[in-house]
mmCIF file of C-alpha atoms in Angstrom:
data_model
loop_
_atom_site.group_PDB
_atom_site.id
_atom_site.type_symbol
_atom_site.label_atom_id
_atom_site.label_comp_id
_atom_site.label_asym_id
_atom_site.label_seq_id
_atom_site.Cartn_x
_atom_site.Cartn_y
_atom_site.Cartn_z
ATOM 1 C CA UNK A 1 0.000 0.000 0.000
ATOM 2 C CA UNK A 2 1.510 3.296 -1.080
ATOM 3 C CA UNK A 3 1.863 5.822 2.022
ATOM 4 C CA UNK A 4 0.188 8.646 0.108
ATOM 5 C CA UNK A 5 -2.500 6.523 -0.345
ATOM 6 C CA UNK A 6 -3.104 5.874 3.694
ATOM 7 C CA UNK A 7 -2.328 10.059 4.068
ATOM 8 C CA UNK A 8 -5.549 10.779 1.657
ATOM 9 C CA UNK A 9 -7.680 8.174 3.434
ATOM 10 C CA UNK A 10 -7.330 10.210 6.982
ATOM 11 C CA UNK A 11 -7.111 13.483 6.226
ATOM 12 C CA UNK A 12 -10.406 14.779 7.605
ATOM 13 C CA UNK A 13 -12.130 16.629 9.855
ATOM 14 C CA UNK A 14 -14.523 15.456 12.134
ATOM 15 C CA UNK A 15 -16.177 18.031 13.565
ATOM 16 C CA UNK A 16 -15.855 21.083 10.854
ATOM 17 C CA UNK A 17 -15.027 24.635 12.509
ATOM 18 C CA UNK A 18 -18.786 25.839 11.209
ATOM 19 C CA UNK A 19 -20.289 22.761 13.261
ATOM 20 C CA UNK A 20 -18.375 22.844 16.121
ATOM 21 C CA UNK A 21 -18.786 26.656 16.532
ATOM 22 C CA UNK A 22 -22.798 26.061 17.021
ATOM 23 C CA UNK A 23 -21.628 23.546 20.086
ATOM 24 C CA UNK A 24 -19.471 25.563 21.596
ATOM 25 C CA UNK A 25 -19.833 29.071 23.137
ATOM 26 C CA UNK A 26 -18.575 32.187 21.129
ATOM 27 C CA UNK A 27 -15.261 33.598 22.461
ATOM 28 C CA UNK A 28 -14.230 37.540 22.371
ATOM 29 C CA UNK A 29 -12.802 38.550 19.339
ATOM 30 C CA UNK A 30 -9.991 40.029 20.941
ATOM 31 C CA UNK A 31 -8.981 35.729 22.584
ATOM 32 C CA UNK A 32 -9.877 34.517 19.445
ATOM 33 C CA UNK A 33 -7.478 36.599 16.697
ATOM 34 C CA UNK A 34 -4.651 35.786 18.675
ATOM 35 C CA UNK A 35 -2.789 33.125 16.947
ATOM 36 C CA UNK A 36 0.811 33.689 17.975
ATOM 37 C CA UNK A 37 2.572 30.707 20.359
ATOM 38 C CA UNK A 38 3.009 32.248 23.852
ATOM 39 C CA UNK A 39 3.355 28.519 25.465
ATOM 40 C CA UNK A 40 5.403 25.441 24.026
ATOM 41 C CA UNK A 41 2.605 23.404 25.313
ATOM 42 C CA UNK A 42 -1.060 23.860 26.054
ATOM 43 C CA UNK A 43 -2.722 20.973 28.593
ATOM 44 C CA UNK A 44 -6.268 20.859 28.573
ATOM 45 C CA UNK A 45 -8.562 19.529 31.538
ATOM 46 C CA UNK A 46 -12.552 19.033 31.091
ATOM 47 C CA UNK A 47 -13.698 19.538 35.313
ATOM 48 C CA UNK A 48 -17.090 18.504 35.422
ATOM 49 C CA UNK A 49 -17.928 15.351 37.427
ATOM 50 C CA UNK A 50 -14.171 14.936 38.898
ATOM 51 C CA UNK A 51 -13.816 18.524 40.947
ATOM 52 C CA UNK A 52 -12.674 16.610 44.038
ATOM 53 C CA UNK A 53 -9.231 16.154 42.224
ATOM 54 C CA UNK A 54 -8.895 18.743 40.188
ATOM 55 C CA UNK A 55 -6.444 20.397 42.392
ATOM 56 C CA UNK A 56 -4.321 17.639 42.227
ATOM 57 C CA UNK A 57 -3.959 17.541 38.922
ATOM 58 C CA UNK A 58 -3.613 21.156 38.501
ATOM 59 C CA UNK A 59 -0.835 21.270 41.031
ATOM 60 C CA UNK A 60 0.663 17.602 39.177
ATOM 61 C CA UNK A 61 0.827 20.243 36.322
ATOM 62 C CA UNK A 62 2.148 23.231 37.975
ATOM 63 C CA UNK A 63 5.053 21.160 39.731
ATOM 64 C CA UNK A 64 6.674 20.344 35.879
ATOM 65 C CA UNK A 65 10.590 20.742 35.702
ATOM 66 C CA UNK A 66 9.550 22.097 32.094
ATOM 67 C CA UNK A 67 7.672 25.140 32.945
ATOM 68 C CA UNK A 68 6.371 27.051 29.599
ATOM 69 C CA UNK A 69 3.135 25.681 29.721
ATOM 70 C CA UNK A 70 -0.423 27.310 29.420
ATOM 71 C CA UNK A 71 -3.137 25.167 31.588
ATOM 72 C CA UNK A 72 -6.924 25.237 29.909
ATOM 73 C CA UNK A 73 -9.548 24.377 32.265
ATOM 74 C CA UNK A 74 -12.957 23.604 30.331
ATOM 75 C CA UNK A 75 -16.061 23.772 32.477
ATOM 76 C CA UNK A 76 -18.995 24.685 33.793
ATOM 77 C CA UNK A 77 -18.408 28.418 35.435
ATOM 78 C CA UNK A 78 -21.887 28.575 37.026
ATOM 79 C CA UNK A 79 -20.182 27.213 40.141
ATOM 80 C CA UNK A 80 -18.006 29.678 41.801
ATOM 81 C CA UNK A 81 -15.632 26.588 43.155
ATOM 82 C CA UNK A 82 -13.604 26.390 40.588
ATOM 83 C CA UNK A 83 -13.583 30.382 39.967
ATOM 84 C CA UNK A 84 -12.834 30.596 43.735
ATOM 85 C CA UNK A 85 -10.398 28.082 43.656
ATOM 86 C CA UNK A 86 -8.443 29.267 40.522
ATOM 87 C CA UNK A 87 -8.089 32.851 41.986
ATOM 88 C CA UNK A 88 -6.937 31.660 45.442
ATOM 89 C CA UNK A 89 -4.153 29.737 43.279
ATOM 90 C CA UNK A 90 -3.416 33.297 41.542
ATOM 91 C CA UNK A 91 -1.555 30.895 38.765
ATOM 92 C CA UNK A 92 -1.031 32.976 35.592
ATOM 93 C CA UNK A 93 -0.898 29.403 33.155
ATOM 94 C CA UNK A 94 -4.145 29.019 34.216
ATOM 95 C CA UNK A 95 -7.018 30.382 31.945
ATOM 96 C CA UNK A 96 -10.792 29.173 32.634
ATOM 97 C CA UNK A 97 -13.290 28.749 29.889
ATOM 98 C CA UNK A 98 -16.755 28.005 30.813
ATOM 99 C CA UNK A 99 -19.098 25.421 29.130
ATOM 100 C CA UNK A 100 -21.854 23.415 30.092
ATOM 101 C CA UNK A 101 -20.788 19.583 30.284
ATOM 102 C CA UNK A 102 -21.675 18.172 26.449
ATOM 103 C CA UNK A 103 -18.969 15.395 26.860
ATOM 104 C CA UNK A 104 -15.698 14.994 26.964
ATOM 105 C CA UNK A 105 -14.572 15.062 23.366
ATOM 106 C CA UNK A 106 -16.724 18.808 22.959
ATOM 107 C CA UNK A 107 -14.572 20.461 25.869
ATOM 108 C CA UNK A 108 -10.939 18.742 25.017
ATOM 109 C CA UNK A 109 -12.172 19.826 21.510
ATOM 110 C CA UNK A 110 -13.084 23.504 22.768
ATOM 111 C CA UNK A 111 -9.900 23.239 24.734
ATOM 112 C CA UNK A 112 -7.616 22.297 21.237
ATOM 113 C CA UNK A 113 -9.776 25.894 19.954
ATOM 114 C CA UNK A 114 -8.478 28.360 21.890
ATOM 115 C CA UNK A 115 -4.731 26.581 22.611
ATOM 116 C CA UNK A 116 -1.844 28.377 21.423
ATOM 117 C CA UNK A 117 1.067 26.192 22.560
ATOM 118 C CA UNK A 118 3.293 24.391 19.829
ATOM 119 C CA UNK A 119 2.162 20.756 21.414
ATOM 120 C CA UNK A 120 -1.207 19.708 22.830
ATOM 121 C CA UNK A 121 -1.376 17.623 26.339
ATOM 122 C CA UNK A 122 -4.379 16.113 27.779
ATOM 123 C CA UNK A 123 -5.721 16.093 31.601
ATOM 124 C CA UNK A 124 -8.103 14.274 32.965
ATOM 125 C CA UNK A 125 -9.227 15.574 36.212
ATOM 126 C CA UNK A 126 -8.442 12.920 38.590
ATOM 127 C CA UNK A 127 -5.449 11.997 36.934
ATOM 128 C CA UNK A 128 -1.675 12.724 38.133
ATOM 129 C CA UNK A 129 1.437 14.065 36.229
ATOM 130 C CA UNK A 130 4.647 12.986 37.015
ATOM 131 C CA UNK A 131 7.241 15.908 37.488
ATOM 132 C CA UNK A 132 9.468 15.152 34.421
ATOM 133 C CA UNK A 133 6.385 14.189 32.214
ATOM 134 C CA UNK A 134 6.861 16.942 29.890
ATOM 135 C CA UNK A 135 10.601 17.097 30.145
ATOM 136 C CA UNK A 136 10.708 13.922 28.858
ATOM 137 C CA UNK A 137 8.779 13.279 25.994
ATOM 138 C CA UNK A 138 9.279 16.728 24.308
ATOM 139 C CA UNK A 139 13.055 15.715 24.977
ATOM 140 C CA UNK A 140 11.906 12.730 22.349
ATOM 141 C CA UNK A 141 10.088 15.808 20.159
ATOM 142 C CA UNK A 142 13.691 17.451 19.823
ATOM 143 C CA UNK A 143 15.396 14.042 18.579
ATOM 144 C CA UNK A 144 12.977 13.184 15.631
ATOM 145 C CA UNK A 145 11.084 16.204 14.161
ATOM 146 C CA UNK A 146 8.452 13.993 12.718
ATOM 147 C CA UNK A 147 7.066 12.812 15.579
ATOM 148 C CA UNK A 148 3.251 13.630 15.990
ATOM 149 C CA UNK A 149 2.562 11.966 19.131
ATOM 150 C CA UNK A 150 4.838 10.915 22.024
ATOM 151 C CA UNK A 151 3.416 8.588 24.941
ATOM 152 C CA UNK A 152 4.512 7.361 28.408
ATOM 153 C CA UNK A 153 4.084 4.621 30.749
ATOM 154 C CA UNK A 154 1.445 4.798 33.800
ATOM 155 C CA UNK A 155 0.384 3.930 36.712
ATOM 156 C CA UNK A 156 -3.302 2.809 37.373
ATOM 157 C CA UNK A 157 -4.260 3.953 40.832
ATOM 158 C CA UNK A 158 -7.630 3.533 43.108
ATOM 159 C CA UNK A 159 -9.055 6.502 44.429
ATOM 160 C CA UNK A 160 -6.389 6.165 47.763
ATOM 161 C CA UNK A 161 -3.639 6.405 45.341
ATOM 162 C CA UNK A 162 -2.625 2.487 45.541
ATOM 163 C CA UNK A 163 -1.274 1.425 42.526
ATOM 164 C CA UNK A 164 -3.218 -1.487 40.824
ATOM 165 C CA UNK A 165 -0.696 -1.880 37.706
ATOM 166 C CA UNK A 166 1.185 -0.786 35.152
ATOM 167 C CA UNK A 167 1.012 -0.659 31.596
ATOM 168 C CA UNK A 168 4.687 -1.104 30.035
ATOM 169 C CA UNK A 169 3.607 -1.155 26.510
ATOM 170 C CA UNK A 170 6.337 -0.077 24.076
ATOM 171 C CA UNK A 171 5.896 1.075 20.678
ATOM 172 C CA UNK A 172 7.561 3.470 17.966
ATOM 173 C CA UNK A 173 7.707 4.556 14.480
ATOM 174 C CA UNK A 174 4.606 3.667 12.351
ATOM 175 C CA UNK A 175 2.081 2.223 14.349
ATOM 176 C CA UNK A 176 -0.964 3.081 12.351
ATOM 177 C CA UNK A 177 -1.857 -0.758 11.630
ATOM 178 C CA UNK A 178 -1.414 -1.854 15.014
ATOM 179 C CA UNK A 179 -3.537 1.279 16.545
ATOM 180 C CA UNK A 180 -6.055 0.338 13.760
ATOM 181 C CA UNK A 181 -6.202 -2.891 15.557
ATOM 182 C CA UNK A 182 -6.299 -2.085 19.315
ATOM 183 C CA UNK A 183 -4.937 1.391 21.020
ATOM 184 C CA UNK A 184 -1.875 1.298 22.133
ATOM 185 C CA UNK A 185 -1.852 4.213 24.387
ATOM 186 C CA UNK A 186 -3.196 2.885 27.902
ATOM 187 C CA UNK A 187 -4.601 6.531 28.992
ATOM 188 C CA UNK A 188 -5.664 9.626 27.330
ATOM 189 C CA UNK A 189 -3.798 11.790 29.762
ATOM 190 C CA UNK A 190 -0.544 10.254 28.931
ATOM 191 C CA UNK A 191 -0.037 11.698 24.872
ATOM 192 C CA UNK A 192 1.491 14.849 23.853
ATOM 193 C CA UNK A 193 0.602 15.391 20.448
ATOM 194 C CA UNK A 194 2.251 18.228 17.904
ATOM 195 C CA UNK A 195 -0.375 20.938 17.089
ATOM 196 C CA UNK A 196 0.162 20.268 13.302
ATOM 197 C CA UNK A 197 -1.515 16.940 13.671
ATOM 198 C CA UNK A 198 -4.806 17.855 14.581
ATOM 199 C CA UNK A 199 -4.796 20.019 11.418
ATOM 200 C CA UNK A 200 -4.067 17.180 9.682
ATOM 201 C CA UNK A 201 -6.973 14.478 10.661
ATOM 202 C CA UNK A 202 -8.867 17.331 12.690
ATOM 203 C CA UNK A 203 -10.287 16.598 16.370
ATOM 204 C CA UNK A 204 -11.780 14.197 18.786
ATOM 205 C CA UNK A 205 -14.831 12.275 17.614
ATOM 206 C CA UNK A 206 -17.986 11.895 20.085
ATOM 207 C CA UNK A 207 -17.569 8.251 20.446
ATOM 208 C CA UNK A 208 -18.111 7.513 24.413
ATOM 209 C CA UNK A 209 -15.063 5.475 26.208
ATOM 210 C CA UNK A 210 -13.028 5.816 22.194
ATOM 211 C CA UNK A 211 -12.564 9.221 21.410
ATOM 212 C CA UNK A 212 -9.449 8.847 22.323
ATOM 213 C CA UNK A 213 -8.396 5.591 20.222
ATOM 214 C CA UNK A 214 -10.139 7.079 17.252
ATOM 215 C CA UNK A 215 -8.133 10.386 17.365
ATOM 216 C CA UNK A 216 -4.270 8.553 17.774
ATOM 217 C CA UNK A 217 -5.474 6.222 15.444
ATOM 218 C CA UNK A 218 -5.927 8.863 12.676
ATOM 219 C CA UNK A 219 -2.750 10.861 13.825
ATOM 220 C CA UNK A 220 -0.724 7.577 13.357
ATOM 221 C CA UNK A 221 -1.895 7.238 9.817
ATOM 222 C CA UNK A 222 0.548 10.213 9.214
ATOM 223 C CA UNK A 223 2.773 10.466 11.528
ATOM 224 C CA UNK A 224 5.464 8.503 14.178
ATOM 225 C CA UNK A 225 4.309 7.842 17.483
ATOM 226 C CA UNK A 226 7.635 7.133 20.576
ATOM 227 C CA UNK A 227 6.860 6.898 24.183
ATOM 228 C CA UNK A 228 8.756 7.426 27.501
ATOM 229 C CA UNK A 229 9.178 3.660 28.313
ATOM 230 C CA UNK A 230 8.474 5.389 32.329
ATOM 231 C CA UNK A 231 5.319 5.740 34.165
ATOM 232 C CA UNK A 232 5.108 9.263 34.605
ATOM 233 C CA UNK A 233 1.094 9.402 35.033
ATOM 234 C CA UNK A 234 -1.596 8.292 36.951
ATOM 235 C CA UNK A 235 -4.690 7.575 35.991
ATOM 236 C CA UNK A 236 -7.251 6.577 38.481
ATOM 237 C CA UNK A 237 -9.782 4.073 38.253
ATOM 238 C CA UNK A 238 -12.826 4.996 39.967
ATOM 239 C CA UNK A 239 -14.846 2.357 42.450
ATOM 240 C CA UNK A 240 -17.807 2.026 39.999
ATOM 241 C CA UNK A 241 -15.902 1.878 36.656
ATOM 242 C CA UNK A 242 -16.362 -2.019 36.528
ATOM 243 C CA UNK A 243 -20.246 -1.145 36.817
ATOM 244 C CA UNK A 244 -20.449 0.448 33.006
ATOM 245 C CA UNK A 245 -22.748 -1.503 30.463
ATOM 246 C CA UNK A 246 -20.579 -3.477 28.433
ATOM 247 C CA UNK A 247 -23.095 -3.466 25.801
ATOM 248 C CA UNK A 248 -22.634 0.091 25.223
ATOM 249 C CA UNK A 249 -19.002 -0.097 25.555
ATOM 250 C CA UNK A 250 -18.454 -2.686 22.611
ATOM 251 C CA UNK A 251 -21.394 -0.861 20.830
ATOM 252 C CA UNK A 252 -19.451 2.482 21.490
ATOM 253 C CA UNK A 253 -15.967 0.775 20.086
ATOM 254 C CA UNK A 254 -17.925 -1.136 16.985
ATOM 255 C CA UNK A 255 -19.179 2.500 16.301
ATOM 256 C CA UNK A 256 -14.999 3.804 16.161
ATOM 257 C CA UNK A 257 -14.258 0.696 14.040
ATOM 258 C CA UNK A 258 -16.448 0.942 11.498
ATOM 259 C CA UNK A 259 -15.824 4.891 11.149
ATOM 260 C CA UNK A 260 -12.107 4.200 11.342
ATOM 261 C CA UNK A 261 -12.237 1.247 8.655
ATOM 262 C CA UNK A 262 -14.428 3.594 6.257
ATOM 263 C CA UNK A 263 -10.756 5.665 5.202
ATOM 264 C CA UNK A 264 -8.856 2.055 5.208
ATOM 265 C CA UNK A 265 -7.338 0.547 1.130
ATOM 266 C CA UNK A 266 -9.342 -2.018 0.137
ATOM 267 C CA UNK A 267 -6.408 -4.573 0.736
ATOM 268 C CA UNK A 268 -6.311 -3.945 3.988
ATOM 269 C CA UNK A 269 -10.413 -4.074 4.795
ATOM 270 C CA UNK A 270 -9.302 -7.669 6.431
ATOM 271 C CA UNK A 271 -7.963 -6.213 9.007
ATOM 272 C CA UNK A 272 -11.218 -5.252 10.311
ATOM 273 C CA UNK A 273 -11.671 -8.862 11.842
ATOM 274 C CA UNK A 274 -8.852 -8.418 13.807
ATOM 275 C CA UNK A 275 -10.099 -5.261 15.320
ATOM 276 C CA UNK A 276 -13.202 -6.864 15.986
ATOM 277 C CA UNK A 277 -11.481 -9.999 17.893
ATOM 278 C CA UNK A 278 -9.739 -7.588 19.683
ATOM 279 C CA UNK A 279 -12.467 -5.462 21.180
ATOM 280 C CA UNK A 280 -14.569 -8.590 21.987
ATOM 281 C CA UNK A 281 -11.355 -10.101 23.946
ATOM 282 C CA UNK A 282 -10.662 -7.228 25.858
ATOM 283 C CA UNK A 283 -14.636 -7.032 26.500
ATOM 284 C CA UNK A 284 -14.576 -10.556 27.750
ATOM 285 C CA UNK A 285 -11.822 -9.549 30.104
ATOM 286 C CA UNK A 286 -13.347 -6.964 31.782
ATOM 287 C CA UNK A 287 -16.462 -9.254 32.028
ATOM 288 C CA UNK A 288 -14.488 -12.076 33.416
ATOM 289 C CA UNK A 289 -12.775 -9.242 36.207
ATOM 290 C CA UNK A 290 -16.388 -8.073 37.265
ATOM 291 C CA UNK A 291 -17.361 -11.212 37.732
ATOM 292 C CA UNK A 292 -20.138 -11.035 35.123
ATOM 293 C CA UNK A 293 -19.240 -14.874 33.688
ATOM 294 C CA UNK A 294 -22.150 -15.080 31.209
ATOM 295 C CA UNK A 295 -20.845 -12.431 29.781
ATOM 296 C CA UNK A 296 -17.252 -13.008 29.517
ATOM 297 C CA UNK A 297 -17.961 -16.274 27.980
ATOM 298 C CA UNK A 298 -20.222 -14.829 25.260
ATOM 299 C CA UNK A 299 -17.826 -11.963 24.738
ATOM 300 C CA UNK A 300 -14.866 -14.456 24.481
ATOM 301 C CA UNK A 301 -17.184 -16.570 21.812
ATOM 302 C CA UNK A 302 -17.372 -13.398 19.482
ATOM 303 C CA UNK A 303 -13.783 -12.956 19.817
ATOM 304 C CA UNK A 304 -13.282 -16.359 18.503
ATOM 305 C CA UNK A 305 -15.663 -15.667 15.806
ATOM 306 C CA UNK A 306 -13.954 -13.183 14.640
ATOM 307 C CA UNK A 307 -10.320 -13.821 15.010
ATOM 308 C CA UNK A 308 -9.472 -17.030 16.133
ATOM 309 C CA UNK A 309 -6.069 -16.736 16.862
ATOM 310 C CA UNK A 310 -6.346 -14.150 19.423
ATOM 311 C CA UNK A 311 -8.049 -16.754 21.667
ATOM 312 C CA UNK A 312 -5.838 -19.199 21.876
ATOM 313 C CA UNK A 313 -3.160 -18.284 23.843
ATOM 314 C CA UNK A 314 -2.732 -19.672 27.110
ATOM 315 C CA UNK A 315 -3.527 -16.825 29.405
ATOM 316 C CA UNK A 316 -6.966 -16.293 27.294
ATOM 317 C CA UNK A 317 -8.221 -20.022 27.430
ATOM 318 C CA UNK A 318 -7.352 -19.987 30.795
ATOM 319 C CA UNK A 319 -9.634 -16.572 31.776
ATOM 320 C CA UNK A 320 -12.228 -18.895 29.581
ATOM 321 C CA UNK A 321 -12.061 -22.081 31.622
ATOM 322 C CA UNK A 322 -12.411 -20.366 34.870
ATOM 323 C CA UNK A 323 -15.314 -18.481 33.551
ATOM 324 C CA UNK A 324 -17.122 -21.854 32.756
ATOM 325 C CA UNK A 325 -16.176 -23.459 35.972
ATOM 326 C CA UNK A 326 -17.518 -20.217 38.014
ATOM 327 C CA UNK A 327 -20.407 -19.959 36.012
ATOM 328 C CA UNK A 328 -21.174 -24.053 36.585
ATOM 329 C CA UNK A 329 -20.501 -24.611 40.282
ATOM 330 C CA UNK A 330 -20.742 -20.984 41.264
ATOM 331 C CA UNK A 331 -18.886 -18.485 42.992
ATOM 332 C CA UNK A 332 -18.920 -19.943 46.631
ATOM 333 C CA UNK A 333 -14.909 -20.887 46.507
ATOM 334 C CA UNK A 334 -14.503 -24.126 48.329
ATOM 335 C CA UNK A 335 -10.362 -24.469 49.584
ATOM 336 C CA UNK A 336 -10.614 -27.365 47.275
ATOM 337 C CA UNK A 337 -11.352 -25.898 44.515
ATOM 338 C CA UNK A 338 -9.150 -22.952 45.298
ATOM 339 C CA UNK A 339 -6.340 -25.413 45.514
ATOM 340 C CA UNK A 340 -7.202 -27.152 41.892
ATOM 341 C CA UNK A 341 -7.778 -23.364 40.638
ATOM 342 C CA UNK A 342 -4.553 -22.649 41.824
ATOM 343 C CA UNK A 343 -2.385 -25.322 40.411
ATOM 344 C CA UNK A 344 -4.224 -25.927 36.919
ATOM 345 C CA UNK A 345 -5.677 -22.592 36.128
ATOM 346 C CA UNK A 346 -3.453 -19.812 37.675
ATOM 347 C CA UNK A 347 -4.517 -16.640 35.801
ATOM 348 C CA UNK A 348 -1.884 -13.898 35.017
ATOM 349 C CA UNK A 349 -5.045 -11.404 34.562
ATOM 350 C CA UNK A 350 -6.318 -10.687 37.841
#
């Protein structure tokens, strides 16, 4: 497949300026002529539902050993907290836009807007910043020019701060067919991304739970991806994410693969069953961690379906067998069976 051909597919916008400006609310003239760089980086943080932490990862951002930074908060103003808050702070990065919560794509997009730094960075609100975060990966930026998007390890944290895991997932150069498969990037608050990029595929799709995936898939089409093989965020996982519907999550991600597949060569459209055993796999997983059996078993059917080969690796059949054997004699874990579970069917997932 010829490279220009892959360019053409992607370059799109998907949300157009005239669109996007009914969504959003209109900004002074004055704020929105200016269109010189004042900040090598611009971090943008939607603060609706997550205010508890925001000061956290405001402060995550403020404590940077690479300091010319802007920080954008998006939301809704009608509270004075966060006005309060902001001007007890008396931080000069910080500028406040206010919007009514339409979603987390609109207000990273409305963030993107009215950015002026050279690179892009991504907050959410109860997520941490590592000191040397952006030290680091624009130190990658300086090496190779053509980077569009530089990543980093994290931590995932509970809401105490206990780390859970880590992702250690390393990838560089041109990714595109592997992001077209499954994302790579373990959090959206980990990327940086070069400003020329998102005038290249344009911005973040509303696709609930894959706005993310969607967008660095579309930047990799053009563009190099490196990451900071250190965990230099964390991203908490909140008590009742394991409660979500995940019928509307694998709806939400069939929704991003069929968009995403739309711009792909014909000779590649085969592909598509590998991003499909994919997202059933990792939909089975997070059935088989919440204990919702049925499910993971269904999910993991779909998954082979679609993709065989994904399935059978050891660690996967295994997740499978215990789901049948939970699902036939029930959760109550006798030592005996604990014992067997142990020595036949020890699972590296949980």
């Amino acid at each position: 497949m010829k490279d220009d051909n892959r360019r053409e597919c992607f370059v799109r916008s998907p949300h157009p300026i005239a669109d996007l400006e009914k969504r959003l609310h209109h900004q002074p003239a004055a704020q929105q002529s200016q269109k010189m760089s004042t900040h090598s980086v611009s971090v943008v943080i939607p603060a609706y539902n997550t205010v508890a932490f925001l000061s956290q990862a405001v402060e995550s951002v403020l404590d940077q050993t690479f300091t010319d930074f802007e920080i954008i908060i998006v939301a809704d103003l009608r509270s004075d907290d966060i006005v309060q808050w902001v001007k007890q702070i008396a931080a000069p990065q910080i500028k406040l836009i206010s919007q009514e919560n339409q979603g987390r794509s609109v207000a990273f997009n409305h963030g993107i807007k009215l950015s002026q730094g050279e690179y892009v960075a991504f907050l959410d609100a109860d997520d941490l910043w590592e000191s040397t975060k952006l030290e680091k990966q624009l130190a990658l930026f300086a090496r190779d020019p053509k980077l569009g998007l530089v990543d980093t390890w994290m931590f995932l944290v509970d809401e105490q701060e206990t780390v859970l895991s880590q992702s250690t997932t390393s990838f560089a150069g041109d990714v595109w067919l592997e992001m077209l498969k499954a994302n790579l990037i373990a959090c959206g608050s980990s990327p940086l991304v070069r400003r020329q990029c998102f005038d290249k595929v344009g911005w973040f799709e509303d696709i609930q739970g894959f706005e993310d995936w969607h967008l660095w898939t579309r930047i990799a089409a053009h563009y190099p991806f490196d990451v900071v093989e250190e965990p230099l965020v964390h991203h908490r996982q909140q008590s009742d994410s394991t409660a979500r519907s995940l019928d509307l999550m694998i709806s939400n991600r069939t929704q991003a693969i069929e968009d995403l597949y739309q711009s792909v060569p014909s000779d590649l459209l085969w592909k598509k069953r590998q991003s499909y055993g994919c997202a059933y796999l990792d939909t089975a997983l997070l059935a088989y961690r919440s204990e919702r059996y049925r499910q993971a078993i269904s999910f993991f059917w779909r998954a082979f379906q679609s993709y065989p080969r994904f399935c059978l690796t050891k660690a996967h059949l295994k997740v499978l067998v215990k789901s049948l054997l939970y699902l036939w004699l029930g959760t109550q874990r006798s030592a005996q069976f604990k014992n067997v579970a142990q020595i036949l069917l020890d699972s590296p997932e949980e």
